[in-house]
XYZ file of C-alpha atoms in Angstrom:
492
model
C -56.965 -57.175 53.170
C -56.272 -60.363 54.408
C -59.074 -62.415 53.683
C -59.011 -60.717 49.931
C -55.603 -61.505 49.405
C -56.313 -65.487 50.981
C -59.018 -65.326 48.352
C -57.176 -64.140 45.008
C -53.778 -66.228 45.672
C -55.030 -69.940 44.277
C -57.851 -68.089 42.172
C -54.438 -67.220 40.249
C -53.005 -70.451 40.738
C -55.460 -72.144 39.801
C -55.026 -74.172 36.108
C -58.149 -75.658 35.066
C -58.177 -78.229 31.857
C -61.108 -77.213 28.948
C -61.263 -79.309 25.544
C -63.059 -75.664 23.917
C -59.923 -73.404 22.487
C -58.910 -70.388 24.048
C -57.268 -67.424 25.091
C -54.556 -68.953 28.042
C -53.655 -66.291 29.947
C -51.773 -68.080 32.749
C -49.861 -70.537 31.672
C -46.780 -72.698 33.246
C -45.110 -75.801 31.956
C -41.895 -75.422 33.756
C -43.895 -75.437 37.125
C -44.417 -79.414 38.115
C -47.871 -78.533 39.843
C -49.719 -76.890 36.972
C -47.968 -79.578 34.412
C -49.254 -81.986 36.490
C -52.666 -80.663 37.626
C -54.275 -80.063 33.673
C -51.282 -78.550 32.137
C -50.027 -81.682 30.484
C -53.474 -82.496 29.583
C -53.682 -78.994 27.418
C -50.333 -79.361 26.090
C -50.833 -83.175 24.544
C -54.599 -81.906 23.579
C -52.911 -78.096 20.665
C -50.386 -81.554 19.781
C -53.259 -83.301 18.752
C -54.125 -81.066 16.362
C -51.331 -79.415 16.106
C -50.161 -83.120 14.323
C -52.882 -82.726 12.148
C -52.744 -79.063 10.228
C -49.314 -79.934 9.984
C -49.269 -83.485 8.249
C -51.904 -82.002 6.381
C -49.442 -78.965 5.287
C -47.205 -81.521 4.082
C -49.470 -83.194 1.930
C -50.362 -80.337 0.275
C -46.358 -79.855 0.178
C -44.917 -82.702 -1.611
C -47.561 -83.080 -3.608
C -46.638 -81.948 -6.809
C -43.550 -85.150 -6.072
C -46.726 -87.679 -7.795
C -48.064 -85.541 -9.810
C -45.770 -84.716 -12.443
C -44.968 -88.598 -12.640
C -48.733 -88.977 -14.429
C -48.697 -85.880 -16.060
C -47.389 -86.619 -19.134
C -49.707 -89.449 -19.629
C -52.307 -86.958 -18.419
C -51.252 -85.067 -21.991
C -48.837 -82.442 -21.057
C -46.337 -82.861 -23.465
C -43.351 -80.828 -21.497
C -43.178 -83.762 -19.001
C -43.573 -86.673 -21.908
C -40.571 -89.189 -21.964
C -39.919 -88.587 -17.947
C -39.998 -92.661 -18.052
C -37.280 -93.334 -20.543
C -35.639 -90.073 -19.230
C -35.973 -87.950 -21.305
C -33.514 -85.261 -19.651
C -35.690 -82.278 -20.846
C -38.904 -83.649 -19.336
C -36.824 -84.814 -16.126
C -35.952 -81.156 -15.987
C -39.307 -79.740 -16.361
C -40.251 -82.431 -13.338
C -38.237 -81.582 -10.888
C -38.748 -77.862 -11.964
C -42.305 -78.188 -10.629
C -41.236 -80.445 -7.854
C -38.608 -77.510 -6.066
C -40.503 -74.393 -6.632
C -42.448 -75.410 -3.800
C -39.988 -76.438 -1.817
C -38.241 -72.926 -2.399
C -41.421 -70.912 -1.514
C -42.803 -73.228 1.705
C -38.954 -72.395 2.484
C -39.466 -68.795 1.915
C -42.662 -68.485 3.851
C -41.300 -70.352 6.920
C -40.192 -66.710 8.756
C -43.190 -65.077 8.145
C -45.013 -67.733 9.299
C -43.402 -67.764 12.903
C -43.536 -64.151 13.146
C -47.106 -64.497 12.715
C -48.062 -66.830 15.776
C -46.837 -64.163 18.225
C -48.759 -62.011 16.867
C -51.585 -63.657 16.196
C -52.046 -66.563 18.080
C -51.721 -70.646 17.664
C -54.929 -71.183 17.368
C -56.079 -68.107 14.764
C -53.434 -68.719 12.673
C -53.244 -72.781 12.314
C -56.680 -71.929 11.170
C -55.442 -69.537 9.006
C -53.159 -71.696 7.531
C -55.099 -74.944 7.160
C -57.486 -72.416 4.414
C -55.002 -71.555 2.841
C -54.011 -75.363 1.611
C -57.398 -74.819 -0.336
C -55.671 -73.112 -2.811
C -53.027 -74.778 -4.545
C -55.739 -78.329 -4.455
C -58.669 -76.461 -6.054
C -56.464 -74.695 -8.115
C -55.429 -78.374 -9.498
C -58.650 -80.225 -9.963
C -59.484 -77.320 -11.961
C -56.148 -76.423 -14.496
C -55.466 -80.204 -14.502
C -58.252 -80.822 -16.248
C -57.652 -78.268 -18.965
C -54.802 -80.557 -21.493
C -54.241 -76.837 -22.862
C -52.411 -74.784 -19.702
C -49.098 -74.153 -20.187
C -46.399 -75.315 -17.949
C -45.957 -71.352 -16.078
C -49.353 -72.221 -14.957
C -48.190 -74.963 -12.972
C -45.730 -73.464 -12.034
C -47.808 -70.629 -10.420
C -49.955 -74.135 -9.109
C -46.538 -75.844 -7.139
C -45.637 -71.661 -5.983
C -49.087 -71.813 -4.297
C -48.693 -75.562 -2.480
C -45.530 -73.626 -1.425
C -48.489 -72.705 1.714
C -47.791 -76.554 3.342
C -44.278 -75.493 3.721
C -44.850 -73.104 5.591
C -46.949 -74.265 7.981
C -44.545 -76.108 9.729
C -42.392 -73.097 11.411
C -45.587 -71.394 12.961
C -46.359 -75.079 14.191
C -43.065 -76.202 15.408
C -43.282 -72.263 17.341
C -46.498 -72.879 18.686
C -45.609 -76.088 19.943
C -42.382 -74.787 21.545
C -44.053 -72.694 24.297
C -46.479 -75.271 25.060
C -44.436 -78.384 26.685
C -41.170 -78.064 29.541
C -37.433 -77.398 29.224
C -36.641 -81.811 29.479
C -40.074 -82.904 26.787
C -39.518 -80.813 24.481
C -37.106 -82.571 22.427
C -39.764 -85.106 22.538
C -42.828 -83.325 22.019
C -41.313 -81.296 18.519
C -40.148 -84.393 17.770
C -43.182 -85.804 17.346
C -44.828 -82.813 16.042
C -42.465 -82.845 13.113
C -42.529 -86.317 12.136
C -46.732 -86.357 11.887
C -45.641 -83.520 9.686
C -43.249 -85.586 7.980
C -45.378 -87.744 7.527
C -47.368 -86.296 5.716
C -45.249 -86.711 2.388
C -45.268 -90.080 2.908
C -49.109 -90.404 2.951
C -48.873 -88.272 -0.261
C -46.780 -90.428 -2.386
C -48.959 -93.296 -1.115
C -51.892 -92.652 -0.956
C -51.850 -90.119 -4.383
C -51.003 -92.692 -7.228
C -53.002 -94.972 -6.027
C -55.608 -92.821 -6.636
C -54.618 -92.112 -9.612
C -54.339 -95.532 -10.674
C -57.915 -95.762 -9.356
C -59.028 -93.154 -11.696
C -57.667 -94.340 -14.485
C -58.962 -97.504 -14.442
C -62.612 -96.292 -13.211
C -62.422 -93.791 -16.654
C -60.099 -95.647 -19.528
C -56.247 -95.551 -19.451
C -55.794 -92.484 -21.169
C -55.151 -88.861 -20.975
C -58.517 -87.927 -19.879
C -58.438 -90.912 -17.888
C -54.785 -89.511 -16.272
C -56.932 -86.277 -15.256
C -59.348 -87.753 -14.240
C -57.725 -89.944 -11.581
C -55.390 -86.521 -10.694
C -58.124 -84.199 -10.003
C -59.489 -87.639 -7.474
C -55.788 -87.526 -5.918
C -56.116 -84.255 -5.653
C -59.959 -82.949 -4.202
C -60.245 -85.873 -1.451
C -57.635 -83.806 0.670
C -60.136 -80.935 1.025
C -62.377 -82.766 3.243
C -59.655 -83.381 5.656
C -58.767 -79.815 5.372
C -62.353 -78.206 6.421
C -61.977 -80.609 9.138
C -58.479 -79.441 10.405
C -59.298 -76.163 10.208
C -63.320 -76.669 12.177
C -60.530 -78.725 15.099
C -58.048 -75.812 14.845
C -61.069 -73.483 15.969
C -62.860 -75.457 18.568
C -60.096 -77.483 20.212
C -56.970 -75.010 20.274
C -55.635 -72.759 22.350
C -53.486 -69.711 22.053
C -51.010 -69.032 24.964
C -51.084 -64.910 25.555
C -47.357 -64.690 27.453
C -46.172 -66.588 23.303
C -46.434 -63.346 22.594
C -43.011 -61.430 20.851
C -41.258 -58.332 22.102
C -39.601 -57.626 18.826
C -35.678 -57.901 20.368
C -36.267 -61.783 20.197
C -36.024 -61.953 16.766
C -33.298 -59.607 16.096
C -31.265 -60.979 18.937
C -31.796 -64.453 17.435
C -30.893 -62.731 13.365
C -27.825 -61.089 15.491
C -26.731 -64.834 17.261
C -24.252 -67.169 15.744
C -25.294 -69.862 16.969
C -29.086 -69.090 15.098
C -26.604 -69.288 11.452
C -24.575 -72.645 12.215
C -28.258 -74.485 12.743
C -29.464 -72.755 9.873
C -26.311 -74.810 7.996
C -26.753 -77.533 9.590
C -30.464 -77.802 9.466
C -29.968 -77.278 5.650
C -27.978 -81.235 5.495
C -30.772 -82.847 7.902
C -34.630 -81.403 6.887
C -33.524 -79.910 3.142
C -31.499 -83.403 2.629
C -35.220 -85.077 4.230
C -37.551 -82.631 1.935
C -35.330 -82.415 -1.219
C -34.721 -86.355 -1.790
C -38.432 -86.775 -0.392
C -39.458 -84.613 -3.751
C -37.509 -85.909 -6.008
C -37.886 -89.546 -5.209
C -40.871 -90.598 -7.179
C -39.209 -89.183 -10.514
C -35.811 -90.177 -9.818
C -36.821 -93.999 -9.800
C -38.847 -93.411 -12.528
C -35.597 -91.307 -14.409
C -32.835 -93.979 -13.733
C -35.093 -97.444 -12.655
C -37.892 -96.613 -16.371
C -38.809 -100.582 -16.041
C -40.347 -100.585 -13.043
C -43.384 -98.973 -14.900
C -43.738 -102.208 -16.317
C -44.522 -104.164 -12.618
C -47.658 -103.091 -12.081
C -48.067 -102.818 -8.638
C -44.625 -100.877 -8.415
C -46.164 -98.258 -10.379
C -49.693 -98.271 -8.647
C -47.954 -97.105 -5.748
C -45.352 -94.521 -6.591
C -42.462 -97.747 -7.416
C -42.018 -97.598 -3.624
C -41.305 -93.958 -3.175
C -43.489 -93.612 0.107
C -41.106 -95.867 1.613
C -38.330 -92.808 2.126
C -40.757 -90.592 3.645
C -41.879 -92.661 5.811
C -39.034 -94.004 7.545
C -37.632 -90.257 7.236
C -40.533 -89.530 9.243
C -40.645 -92.272 12.214
C -36.772 -91.971 12.725
C -37.974 -88.475 13.572
C -39.102 -88.811 16.758
C -36.268 -91.400 17.801
C -33.466 -88.033 17.395
C -35.366 -86.139 19.185
C -35.706 -88.741 22.113
C -32.210 -90.234 22.069
C -31.433 -87.066 21.791
C -32.351 -86.103 25.165
C -30.997 -88.445 26.529
C -27.214 -88.852 25.484
C -26.801 -84.445 23.546
C -27.911 -83.279 19.953
C -24.574 -82.622 18.911
C -23.615 -85.281 18.999
C -26.004 -86.929 17.176
C -25.730 -84.551 14.768
C -22.656 -85.460 13.958
C -22.778 -89.760 13.669
C -25.541 -88.786 11.405
C -23.926 -86.681 8.732
C -21.658 -89.525 8.938
C -23.697 -92.151 8.256
C -25.351 -89.569 5.158
C -21.790 -89.227 3.791
C -22.004 -92.955 3.515
C -25.717 -93.896 1.980
C -24.021 -91.005 -0.381
C -21.910 -93.342 -2.098
C -23.618 -96.027 -1.766
C -26.777 -94.865 -3.655
C -24.000 -94.299 -6.636
C -22.503 -97.593 -5.926
C -26.395 -98.548 -6.634
C -26.798 -96.873 -9.699
C -23.138 -98.078 -11.247
C -24.137 -101.231 -10.701
C -28.035 -100.236 -11.647
C -29.417 -102.571 -8.430
C -33.161 -101.606 -7.727
C -32.615 -103.329 -4.629
C -29.424 -101.483 -3.377
C -30.290 -98.084 -3.855
C -33.632 -98.036 -2.492
C -31.705 -99.548 0.792
C -28.824 -97.086 0.155
C -31.981 -94.247 0.327
C -33.848 -95.696 2.870
C -31.006 -95.784 5.120
C -30.096 -92.293 3.939
C -33.940 -91.414 5.067
C -33.820 -93.025 7.837
C -30.834 -90.714 9.064
C -31.835 -87.210 8.063
C -35.113 -87.963 10.429
C -32.807 -88.747 13.129
C -30.629 -85.741 12.622
C -33.738 -84.116 11.469
C -35.307 -84.638 15.327
C -31.461 -83.768 17.041
C -31.143 -80.624 15.321
C -33.982 -79.948 16.403
C -33.696 -80.499 20.116
C -30.275 -78.707 19.806
C -32.346 -75.507 19.855
C -32.955 -74.889 22.361
C -30.294 -76.021 24.509
C -28.119 -74.172 22.838
C -30.821 -70.548 23.389
C -31.128 -72.088 27.572
C -27.910 -72.271 28.085
C -26.735 -69.057 26.681
C -29.478 -67.358 29.000
C -28.102 -69.361 31.812
C -24.409 -68.216 31.798
C -25.590 -64.969 30.571
C -27.114 -65.386 33.980
C -24.807 -65.994 35.965
C -22.092 -63.541 34.454
C -23.995 -60.539 35.156
C -25.920 -61.507 37.783
C -29.387 -61.164 35.829
C -33.104 -63.358 37.286
C -32.127 -67.042 35.828
C -36.072 -67.387 35.437
C -36.130 -63.573 33.470
C -33.115 -64.971 31.434
C -34.676 -68.455 30.549
C -37.959 -66.274 28.891
C -36.043 -64.898 26.642
C -33.879 -67.665 25.828
C -37.341 -69.336 24.561
C -38.984 -66.126 23.222
C -35.346 -66.642 21.150
C -35.251 -70.355 20.808
C -39.359 -69.524 19.164
C -38.111 -66.606 16.501
C -34.113 -68.458 15.057
C -37.033 -71.772 15.538
C -38.942 -69.862 12.073
C -35.278 -68.297 10.539
C -33.203 -72.002 10.583
C -36.843 -73.916 9.754
C -36.814 -71.178 6.556
C -32.699 -71.623 5.804
C -32.813 -75.840 5.929
C -35.966 -75.694 4.326
C -34.028 -73.841 1.257
C -31.976 -76.988 0.962
C -34.451 -79.034 -0.301
C -34.652 -76.295 -3.547
C -30.396 -76.988 -3.664
C -30.588 -79.985 -3.889
C -33.128 -80.676 -6.495
C -31.525 -78.070 -8.575
C -27.957 -79.588 -8.189
C -29.287 -82.683 -9.208
C -31.287 -81.039 -12.119
C -27.806 -79.331 -13.134
C -26.155 -82.481 -13.082
C -28.480 -84.443 -14.997
C -28.473 -81.072 -17.547
C -25.145 -80.415 -17.667
C -23.406 -84.276 -16.917
C -26.005 -85.922 -17.716
C -25.290 -88.192 -14.762
C -26.219 -87.351 -10.449
C -23.210 -89.349 -10.134
C -21.503 -85.811 -9.775
C -24.146 -84.249 -7.489
C -24.648 -87.173 -4.527
C -20.212 -86.544 -4.625
C -20.896 -83.443 -3.421
C -23.618 -83.792 -1.079
C -21.064 -86.570 0.593
C -18.155 -84.026 0.824
C -20.945 -81.811 1.834
C -22.228 -84.115 4.806
C -18.676 -84.495 5.962
C -18.161 -81.008 6.115
C -21.101 -80.273 8.389
C -20.501 -82.869 10.064
C -17.496 -81.477 11.122
C -18.757 -77.884 11.881
C -20.690 -79.589 14.317
C -18.069 -80.872 15.947
C -15.792 -77.403 16.127
C -19.288 -75.629 16.660
C -20.320 -77.879 19.749
C -18.125 -80.920 20.404
C -15.103 -79.238 20.857
C -14.084 -78.902 25.049
C -13.434 -75.952 24.689
C -17.002 -74.598 23.563
C -19.286 -77.022 24.716
C -18.247 -77.799 28.249
C -17.831 -73.883 28.992
C -19.852 -71.844 26.978
C -22.955 -74.279 26.703
C -22.674 -77.195 28.669
C -26.050 -78.587 27.889
C -25.188 -79.867 24.374
C -22.893 -81.898 25.814
C -26.103 -83.372 27.756
C -29.170 -82.279 26.561
C -31.081 -82.303 29.544
C -29.373 -81.031 32.235
């Protein structure tokens, strides 16, 4: 019997990295030997294809932000006069851009549940294939000039499937990396998705302009340009589907026990972090969707500058800087502490909104753009810092419970990972819904007051309140040090 026992031990502890996708029955990222002998390569491989799939999801999710600015010229009367600040056109445009935000937010919870149920590999394939519905739908109906607005609202809702991709992708990657590397990994994964917003806002206006030059600078030309701008994503979506099928893995141990979700829903930190994530990610995605419309409505003269109009009046820069700053938020939170960075971010965001109001009063486009870029940078950093706080909170509470009640620390850590994965879905959904709130505040402010200043004033007050909440729950010594010690230093 002894030889049998010896032969089984190496077989059980051996892990070999493979490029081909598979189910992983053994996955121990916190085991340093396991990590260095193939685990790290496998995790990075899955991160690469996860980033690509999530990037496309965001690209389709935000596509309406760029399309609506050209639909008036394409012959759709409900958006005519957008460039002249027509309140009805502005309201309709914000409705079309906010609808996918709300649907994407709602889908984030079931998308998180789906990863433990079906595996990260299979669900990445499914979520990629779903992107074909809104893209092909837009390509067809944009060439039907008599199409009523409600059809486009439905198509905008379908584009919301791209927003759900975020939670499934983040929940999946959360299982692949060790505790000390989650901040950077989740930051990179999220930044890859967020970057899809910037690339859409850069390339879609370019392709639309190219289409009008190929055909004609009339309604038919704009419809042709929009069609090209939508169909260009189809080959990438198909490649994403293939890449997930061919190369990604699913982790058997990532299965949900159902109890994790119930515990996450009844944990107050899930809801506190949801509110904070409304302020960071909700602001990022809400302003990203609305930024092209805001630029066109507030500074219509930019349309007369050919190259500015062609690249969407520089709207893509906001999402670009916000995307690149997100990994930095996760990285610095690993070193300094997520709660501290989040507090600084909210104070900075409040000041940025005051600068935006000053720019509108002075009718200064350079100051307006600078203030908005600063706001986007801060939202990106805040996205990274708040997401880094989530596993820290649940890990710290698990360690505290294990110490108080004499539980096995290893079992407590596994439970914490499952709870944080469940919480990510809830927090991501609530946070994304903040994007809808941001746009609706702008829409209602424009309709009822003829100005967006009341909305920006409200943003500043809310950001300061969220900063105060961050301090109250996670930085007061009576709580942060005694009850959740790892929030002061996220890498403890």
